[in-house]
PDB file of C-alpha atoms and ligand atoms in Angstrom:
ATOM      1  CA  MET P   1     -21.621  14.417   2.666  1.00  0.00           C
ATOM      2  CA  THR P   2     -23.740  12.188   0.234  1.00  0.00           C
ATOM      3  CA  PRO P   3     -23.154   8.717  -1.149  1.00  0.00           C
ATOM      4  CA  THR P   4     -22.120  10.207  -4.482  1.00  0.00           C
ATOM      5  CA  ILE P   5     -19.506  12.398  -2.841  1.00  0.00           C
ATOM      6  CA  SER P   6     -18.232   9.442  -0.806  1.00  0.00           C
ATOM      7  CA  LYS P   7     -17.766   7.404  -4.046  1.00  0.00           C
ATOM      8  CA  ILE P   8     -16.016  10.381  -5.716  1.00  0.00           C
ATOM      9  CA  ILE P   9     -13.561  10.532  -2.792  1.00  0.00           C
ATOM     10  CA  PHE P  10     -12.740   6.771  -3.207  1.00  0.00           C
ATOM     11  CA  VAL P  11     -12.193   7.295  -7.045  1.00  0.00           C
ATOM     12  CA  ALA P  12      -9.972  10.403  -6.229  1.00  0.00           C
ATOM     13  CA  LEU P  13      -7.988   8.100  -3.829  1.00  0.00           C
ATOM     14  CA  VAL P  14      -7.261   5.604  -6.575  1.00  0.00           C
ATOM     15  CA  ILE P  15      -6.454   8.243  -9.192  1.00  0.00           C
ATOM     16  CA  GLY P  16      -4.171  10.216  -6.560  1.00  0.00           C
ATOM     17  CA  TRP P  17      -2.405   6.904  -5.779  1.00  0.00           C
ATOM     18  CA  TYR P  18      -1.958   6.145  -9.447  1.00  0.00           C
ATOM     19  CA  LEU P  19      -0.493   9.624 -10.230  1.00  0.00           C
ATOM     20  CA  ILE P  20       1.975   9.455  -7.324  1.00  0.00           C
ATOM     21  CA  ARG P  21       3.108   5.986  -8.258  1.00  0.00           C
ATOM     22  CA  TYR P  22       3.317   6.410 -12.040  1.00  0.00           C
ATOM     23  CA  GLU P  23       6.265   8.892 -11.878  1.00  0.00           C
ATOM     24  CA  TYR P  24       8.292   6.870  -9.355  1.00  0.00           C
ATOM     25  CA  ALA P  25       7.576   3.592 -11.121  1.00  0.00           C
ATOM     26  CA  ARG P  26       9.010   5.134 -14.324  1.00  0.00           C
ATOM     27  CA  ARG P  27      12.168   6.219 -12.689  1.00  0.00           C
ATOM     28  CA  SER P  28      12.819   2.922 -10.681  1.00  0.00           C
ATOM     29  CA  ARG P  29      12.366   0.778 -13.837  1.00  0.00           C
ATOM     30  CA  ARG P  30      15.721   2.063 -15.096  1.00  0.00           C
ATOM     31  CA  GLU P  31      17.528   0.518 -12.040  1.00  0.00           C
ATOM     32  CA  ARG P  32      18.830  -2.964 -12.611  1.00  0.00           C
ATOM     33  CA  ILE P  33      17.469  -5.893 -10.572  1.00  0.00           C
ATOM     34  CA  VAL P  34      19.961  -8.197  -9.038  1.00  0.00           C
ATOM     35  CA  TRP P  35      17.652 -10.429  -7.086  1.00  0.00           C
ATOM     36  CA  SER P  36      13.936 -10.917  -7.290  1.00  0.00           C
ATOM     37  CA  ALA P  37      11.167 -12.914  -5.679  1.00  0.00           C
ATOM     38  CA  ARG P  38       8.866 -12.394  -8.660  1.00  0.00           C
ATOM     39  CA  GLY P  39       7.010 -15.545  -9.686  1.00  0.00           C
ATOM     40  CA  PRO P  40       3.543 -17.145  -9.399  1.00  0.00           C
ATOM     41  CA  VAL P  41       3.185 -16.487  -5.590  1.00  0.00           C
ATOM     42  CA  GLU P  42       4.035 -12.738  -5.938  1.00  0.00           C
ATOM     43  CA  THR P  43       1.738 -12.333  -9.075  1.00  0.00           C
ATOM     44  CA  ALA P  44      -1.203 -14.083  -7.233  1.00  0.00           C
ATOM     45  CA  LEU P  45      -0.711 -11.869  -4.166  1.00  0.00           C
ATOM     46  CA  LEU P  46      -0.558  -8.760  -6.258  1.00  0.00           C
ATOM     47  CA  LEU P  47      -3.657  -9.760  -8.243  1.00  0.00           C
ATOM     48  CA  ILE P  48      -5.684 -10.445  -5.202  1.00  0.00           C
ATOM     49  CA  SER P  49      -4.707  -7.268  -3.598  1.00  0.00           C
ATOM     50  CA  LEU P  50      -5.511  -5.312  -6.759  1.00  0.00           C
ATOM     51  CA  ALA P  51      -8.962  -6.978  -6.988  1.00  0.00           C
ATOM     52  CA  GLY P  52      -9.686  -6.082  -3.489  1.00  0.00           C
ATOM     53  CA  LEU P  53      -8.512  -2.476  -3.319  1.00  0.00           C
ATOM     54  CA  GLY P  54      -9.330  -1.527  -7.017  1.00  0.00           C
ATOM     55  CA  LEU P  55     -11.369  -3.814  -9.147  1.00  0.00           C
ATOM     56  CA  VAL P  56     -14.158  -4.833  -6.841  1.00  0.00           C
ATOM     57  CA  PRO P  57     -14.778  -1.384  -5.381  1.00  0.00           C
ATOM     58  CA  LEU P  58     -14.560   0.341  -8.768  1.00  0.00           C
ATOM     59  CA  VAL P  59     -16.997  -1.996 -10.258  1.00  0.00           C
ATOM     60  CA  TYR P  60     -19.314  -1.149  -7.413  1.00  0.00           C
ATOM     61  CA  VAL P  61     -18.913   2.556  -7.827  1.00  0.00           C
ATOM     62  CA  ALA P  62     -19.644   2.222 -11.637  1.00  0.00           C
ATOM     63  CA  THR P  63     -22.455  -0.216 -11.542  1.00  0.00           C
ATOM     64  CA  ALA P  64     -23.735  -0.633  -7.926  1.00  0.00           C
ATOM     65  CA  ILE P  65     -22.935  -4.509  -8.207  1.00  0.00           C
ATOM     66  CA  PRO P  66     -23.284  -6.494  -6.076  1.00  0.00           C
ATOM     67  CA  ARG P  67     -26.637  -4.957  -5.166  1.00  0.00           C
ATOM     68  CA  PHE P  68     -27.509  -7.508  -2.609  1.00  0.00           C
ATOM     69  CA  ALA P  69     -24.748  -6.284  -0.307  1.00  0.00           C
ATOM     70  CA  THR P  70     -25.811  -2.645  -0.307  1.00  0.00           C
ATOM     71  CA  TYR P  71     -26.482  -1.094   3.116  1.00  0.00           C
ATOM     72  CA  SER P  72     -27.740   2.406   3.967  1.00  0.00           C
ATOM     73  CA  PHE P  73     -25.062   5.196   3.707  1.00  0.00           C
ATOM     74  CA  HIS P  74     -24.138   7.028   6.749  1.00  0.00           C
ATOM     75  CA  PRO P  75     -22.168  10.240   6.780  1.00  0.00           C
ATOM     76  CA  LEU P  76     -20.744   9.473  10.235  1.00  0.00           C
ATOM     77  CA  PHE P  77     -18.583   6.790   8.380  1.00  0.00           C
ATOM     78  CA  ALA P  78     -17.858   8.772   5.342  1.00  0.00           C
ATOM     79  CA  TRP P  79     -16.244  11.723   7.013  1.00  0.00           C
ATOM     80  CA  PRO P  80     -13.587   9.689   8.661  1.00  0.00           C
ATOM     81  CA  GLY P  81     -13.310   7.791   5.402  1.00  0.00           C
ATOM     82  CA  LEU P  82     -12.163  11.174   3.832  1.00  0.00           C
ATOM     83  CA  PHE P  83      -9.688  11.611   6.653  1.00  0.00           C
ATOM     84  CA  PHE P  84      -8.164   8.145   6.110  1.00  0.00           C
ATOM     85  CA  ALA P  85      -8.081   8.629   2.215  1.00  0.00           C
ATOM     86  CA  ILE P  86      -6.150  11.967   2.748  1.00  0.00           C
ATOM     87  CA  ALA P  87      -3.757  10.368   5.169  1.00  0.00           C
ATOM     88  CA  ALA P  88      -3.205   7.305   2.821  1.00  0.00           C
ATOM     89  CA  LEU P  89      -2.267   9.691  -0.145  1.00  0.00           C
ATOM     90  CA  GLY P  90       0.096  11.662   2.179  1.00  0.00           C
ATOM     91  CA  MET P  91       1.820   8.445   3.281  1.00  0.00           C
ATOM     92  CA  PHE P  92       2.140   7.199  -0.356  1.00  0.00           C
ATOM     93  CA  HIS P  93       3.760  10.475  -1.311  1.00  0.00           C
ATOM     94  CA  LEU P  94       6.257  10.355   1.508  1.00  0.00           C
ATOM     95  CA  THR P  95       7.140   6.706   1.056  1.00  0.00           C
ATOM     96  CA  HIS P  96       7.655   6.893  -2.589  1.00  0.00           C
ATOM     97  CA  ARG P  97       9.658  10.060  -2.197  1.00  0.00           C
ATOM     98  CA  ALA P  98      11.896   8.316   0.620  1.00  0.00           C
ATOM     99  CA  LEU P  99      12.317   4.951  -1.366  1.00  0.00           C
ATOM    100  CA  GLY P 100      12.923   6.571  -4.791  1.00  0.00           C
ATOM    101  CA  ARG P 101      14.714   4.239  -7.098  1.00  0.00           C
ATOM    102  CA  ASN P 102      14.743   1.454  -4.429  1.00  0.00           C
ATOM    103  CA  TRP P 103      10.966   0.916  -4.821  1.00  0.00           C
ATOM    104  CA  SER P 104       9.547  -2.098  -6.523  1.00  0.00           C
ATOM    105  CA  ILE P 105       6.022  -3.367  -7.122  1.00  0.00           C
ATOM    106  CA  SER P 106       7.326  -6.783  -6.055  1.00  0.00           C
ATOM    107  CA  LEU P 107      10.248  -7.962  -3.791  1.00  0.00           C
ATOM    108  CA  ASP P 108      13.318  -6.935  -5.649  1.00  0.00           C
ATOM    109  CA  VAL P 109      16.952  -6.154  -4.765  1.00  0.00           C
ATOM    110  CA  ARG P 110      18.455  -3.539  -7.136  1.00  0.00           C
ATOM    111  CA  GLU P 111      21.942  -2.735  -8.169  1.00  0.00           C
ATOM    112  CA  ASN P 112      23.161  -0.249  -5.680  1.00  0.00           C
ATOM    113  CA  HIS P 113      20.123  -0.813  -3.479  1.00  0.00           C
ATOM    114  CA  LYS P 114      20.231   1.589  -0.593  1.00  0.00           C
ATOM    115  CA  LEU P 115      18.644   0.807   2.776  1.00  0.00           C
ATOM    116  CA  VAL P 116      16.372   3.722   3.690  1.00  0.00           C
ATOM    117  CA  THR P 117      15.863   4.218   7.484  1.00  0.00           C
ATOM    118  CA  GLU P 118      15.110   7.967   7.598  1.00  0.00           C
ATOM    119  CA  GLY P 119      12.145  10.274   7.171  1.00  0.00           C
ATOM    120  CA  ILE P 120       9.050   8.237   7.193  1.00  0.00           C
ATOM    121  CA  TYR P 121      11.144   5.029   7.509  1.00  0.00           C
ATOM    122  CA  ARG P 122      12.649   6.178  10.801  1.00  0.00           C
ATOM    123  CA  ARG P 123      10.308   4.394  13.115  1.00  0.00           C
ATOM    124  CA  VAL P 124       8.269   2.137  10.817  1.00  0.00           C
ATOM    125  CA  ARG P 125       9.818  -0.237   8.357  1.00  0.00           C
ATOM    126  CA  HIS P 126       6.836  -0.761   6.120  1.00  0.00           C
ATOM    127  CA  PRO P 127       5.117   2.656   5.901  1.00  0.00           C
ATOM    128  CA  MET P 128       3.938   2.082   2.328  1.00  0.00           C
ATOM    129  CA  TYR P 129       2.001  -0.909   3.618  1.00  0.00           C
ATOM    130  CA  SER P 130       0.686   1.285   6.411  1.00  0.00           C
ATOM    131  CA  ALA P 131      -0.593   3.593   3.657  1.00  0.00           C
ATOM    132  CA  PHE P 132      -2.422   0.633   1.928  1.00  0.00           C
ATOM    133  CA  TRP P 133      -4.045  -0.237   5.352  1.00  0.00           C
ATOM    134  CA  LEU P 134      -5.145   3.294   5.536  1.00  0.00           C
ATOM    135  CA  TRP P 135      -6.565   2.974   1.927  1.00  0.00           C
ATOM    136  CA  ALA P 136      -8.353  -0.216   2.966  1.00  0.00           C
ATOM    137  CA  ILE P 137      -9.926   1.468   6.024  1.00  0.00           C
ATOM    138  CA  ALA P 138     -10.964   4.470   3.944  1.00  0.00           C
ATOM    139  CA  GLN P 139     -12.583   2.153   1.432  1.00  0.00           C
ATOM    140  CA  ALA P 140     -14.510   0.195   4.368  1.00  0.00           C
ATOM    141  CA  LEU P 141     -15.742   3.647   5.565  1.00  0.00           C
ATOM    142  CA  LEU P 142     -16.676   5.257   2.264  1.00  0.00           C
ATOM    143  CA  LEU P 143     -18.464   2.600   0.348  1.00  0.00           C
ATOM    144  CA  PRO P 144     -21.958   1.423   1.645  1.00  0.00           C
ATOM    145  CA  ASN P 145     -21.647  -2.133   0.388  1.00  0.00           C
ATOM    146  CA  TRP P 146     -20.455  -5.080   2.461  1.00  0.00           C
ATOM    147  CA  ILE P 147     -18.551  -6.638  -0.356  1.00  0.00           C
ATOM    148  CA  ALA P 148     -17.093  -3.546  -2.024  1.00  0.00           C
ATOM    149  CA  SER P 149     -16.102  -2.000   1.346  1.00  0.00           C
ATOM    150  CA  PHE P 150     -14.436  -4.970   2.925  1.00  0.00           C
ATOM    151  CA  ALA P 151     -12.772  -6.338  -0.241  1.00  0.00           C
ATOM    152  CA  GLY P 152      -9.860  -3.922   0.343  1.00  0.00           C
ATOM    153  CA  LEU P 153      -9.117  -5.099   3.899  1.00  0.00           C
ATOM    154  CA  ALA P 154      -9.346  -8.727   2.829  1.00  0.00           C
ATOM    155  CA  GLY P 155      -7.419  -8.278  -0.371  1.00  0.00           C
ATOM    156  CA  PHE P 156      -4.601  -6.403   1.202  1.00  0.00           C
ATOM    157  CA  ALA P 157      -4.407  -8.590   4.216  1.00  0.00           C
ATOM    158  CA  VAL P 158      -3.620 -11.499   1.809  1.00  0.00           C
ATOM    159  CA  LEU P 159      -0.767  -9.459   0.212  1.00  0.00           C
ATOM    160  CA  TYR P 160       0.501  -8.185   3.535  1.00  0.00           C
ATOM    161  CA  PHE P 161       0.566 -11.452   5.457  1.00  0.00           C
ATOM    162  CA  GLY P 162       1.714 -13.393   2.494  1.00  0.00           C
ATOM    163  CA  ARG P 163       4.752 -11.100   1.977  1.00  0.00           C
ATOM    164  CA  VAL P 164       5.967  -9.155   4.886  1.00  0.00           C
ATOM    165  CA  ALA P 165       8.112 -11.925   6.443  1.00  0.00           C
ATOM    166  CA  ARG P 166       9.593 -12.902   3.164  1.00  0.00           C
ATOM    167  CA  GLU P 167      10.453  -9.235   2.527  1.00  0.00           C
ATOM    168  CA  GLU P 168      12.186  -9.023   5.908  1.00  0.00           C
ATOM    169  CA  ARG P 169      14.093 -12.215   5.161  1.00  0.00           C
ATOM    170  CA  MET P 170      15.245 -10.792   1.805  1.00  0.00           C
ATOM    171  CA  MET P 171      16.322  -7.423   3.553  1.00  0.00           C
ATOM    172  CA  LEU P 172      18.173  -9.293   6.184  1.00  0.00           C
ATOM    173  CA  GLU P 173      20.045 -11.352   3.643  1.00  0.00           C
ATOM    174  CA  THR P 174      20.910  -8.251   1.727  1.00  0.00           C
ATOM    175  CA  PHE P 175      21.738  -5.859   4.545  1.00  0.00           C
ATOM    176  CA  GLY P 176      22.508  -8.150   7.356  1.00  0.00           C
ATOM    177  CA  ASP P 177      23.198  -6.512  10.842  1.00  0.00           C
ATOM    178  CA  SER P 178      22.181  -3.001   9.470  1.00  0.00           C
ATOM    179  CA  TYR P 179      18.586  -4.419   8.852  1.00  0.00           C
ATOM    180  CA  ARG P 180      18.718  -6.343  12.104  1.00  0.00           C
ATOM    181  CA  ALA P 181      19.492  -3.202  14.050  1.00  0.00           C
ATOM    182  CA  TYR P 182      16.874  -1.396  12.088  1.00  0.00           C
ATOM    183  CA  MET P 183      14.224  -4.020  12.881  1.00  0.00           C
ATOM    184  CA  ALA P 184      15.108  -3.646  16.543  1.00  0.00           C
ATOM    185  CA  ARG P 185      14.275   0.014  16.697  1.00  0.00           C
ATOM    186  CA  THR P 186      11.189   0.003  14.386  1.00  0.00           C
ATOM    187  CA  GLY P 187       7.633  -1.388  14.170  1.00  0.00           C
ATOM    188  CA  ARG P 188       6.339  -3.067  11.001  1.00  0.00           C
ATOM    189  CA  VAL P 189       3.393  -0.686  10.164  1.00  0.00           C
ATOM    190  CA  PHE P 190       3.020   1.323  13.348  1.00  0.00           C
ATOM    191  CA  PRO P 191       5.890   2.754  15.465  1.00  0.00           C
ATOM    192  CA  SER P 192       7.511   0.081  17.527  1.00  0.00           C
ATOM    193  CA  VAL P 193       4.213  -1.910  18.156  1.00  0.00           C
ATOM    194  CA  LEU P 194       2.916  -3.845  15.182  1.00  0.00           C
TER     195      LEU P 194
HETATM  196  N1  SAH X 201       7.736  -2.762   2.602  1.00  0.00           N
HETATM  197  C1  SAH X 201       8.143  -1.233   2.318  1.00  0.00           C
HETATM  198  C2  SAH X 201       8.479  -1.211   0.794  1.00  0.00           C
HETATM  199  C3  SAH X 201       7.411  -1.639  -0.165  1.00  0.00           C
HETATM  200  S1  SAH X 201       8.025  -1.674  -1.806  1.00  0.00           S
HETATM  201  C4  SAH X 201       7.081  -0.403   2.802  1.00  0.00           C
HETATM  202  O1  SAH X 201       5.999  -0.833   3.046  1.00  0.00           O
HETATM  203  O2  SAH X 201       7.350   0.823   2.966  1.00  0.00           O
HETATM  204  C5  SAH X 201       8.975  -3.229  -1.852  1.00  0.00           C
HETATM  205  C6  SAH X 201      10.355  -3.073  -2.139  1.00  0.00           C
HETATM  206  O3  SAH X 201      10.877  -2.131  -1.292  1.00  0.00           O
HETATM  207  C7  SAH X 201      11.231  -4.240  -2.080  1.00  0.00           C
HETATM  208  O4  SAH X 201      11.570  -4.726  -3.369  1.00  0.00           O
HETATM  209  C8  SAH X 201      12.344  -3.948  -1.054  1.00  0.00           C
HETATM  210  O5  SAH X 201      13.499  -4.236  -1.636  1.00  0.00           O
HETATM  211  C9  SAH X 201      12.222  -2.473  -0.934  1.00  0.00           C
HETATM  212  N2  SAH X 201      12.439  -1.908   0.450  1.00  0.00           N
HETATM  213  C10 SAH X 201      11.698  -2.356   1.530  1.00  0.00           C
HETATM  214  N3  SAH X 201      12.080  -1.715   2.688  1.00  0.00           N
HETATM  215  C11 SAH X 201      13.182  -0.937   2.359  1.00  0.00           C
HETATM  216  C12 SAH X 201      13.921  -0.027   2.910  1.00  0.00           C
HETATM  217  N4  SAH X 201      13.928   0.261   4.199  1.00  0.00           N
HETATM  218  N5  SAH X 201      15.010   0.484   2.157  1.00  0.00           N
HETATM  219  C13 SAH X 201      15.129   0.376   0.831  1.00  0.00           C
HETATM  220  N6  SAH X 201      14.355  -0.498   0.121  1.00  0.00           N
HETATM  221  C14 SAH X 201      13.421  -1.108   0.815  1.00  0.00           C
END
């Protein structure tokens, strides 16, 4: 494992995520939205997360900026980084497949929205956010630069903590007791714990 390979793994994670998402995003666009939380707050949260998980680390990979924050590379971090990156992509694949046309980049309720509670959603109610946490951990382990590596954890934390309670309120209002029962038997991003 070398610094270059480590950076290539990170770029492969970004490309892999994009390829998985692209096809599902195209399909879910056809489903009509009947309620949405889209607005300035959602846009700000999405941009902050995008900057932390994508823009900042990709600028670093391409230019080594910000140089002052560089630290020496260690394969002992990069190997588990590869493991987390593969786990993140596996989770993205499973969550997109399970959510199908119910997926949105923001918080939306679609016409004929189905509550998914099986497969990867059986014991965790936000497994796609679990996948983003895995991405952020992979990023922290793969990139030997304090800013580029931790930007993912910071950026995604803003989106996650700014959104997850509002998302659950929206789901409760839409699905009522079914979602309440689902909440009682699941964890947010980890089975029955967090
Ligand atoms: N928080 C989920 C989904 C993220 S995508 C996860 O991390 O896996 C956000 C969209 O998914 C929202 O518009 C919401 O309507 C939808 N959604 C969230 N949980 C869902 C579920 N269990 N079944 C169906 N749709 C869900």
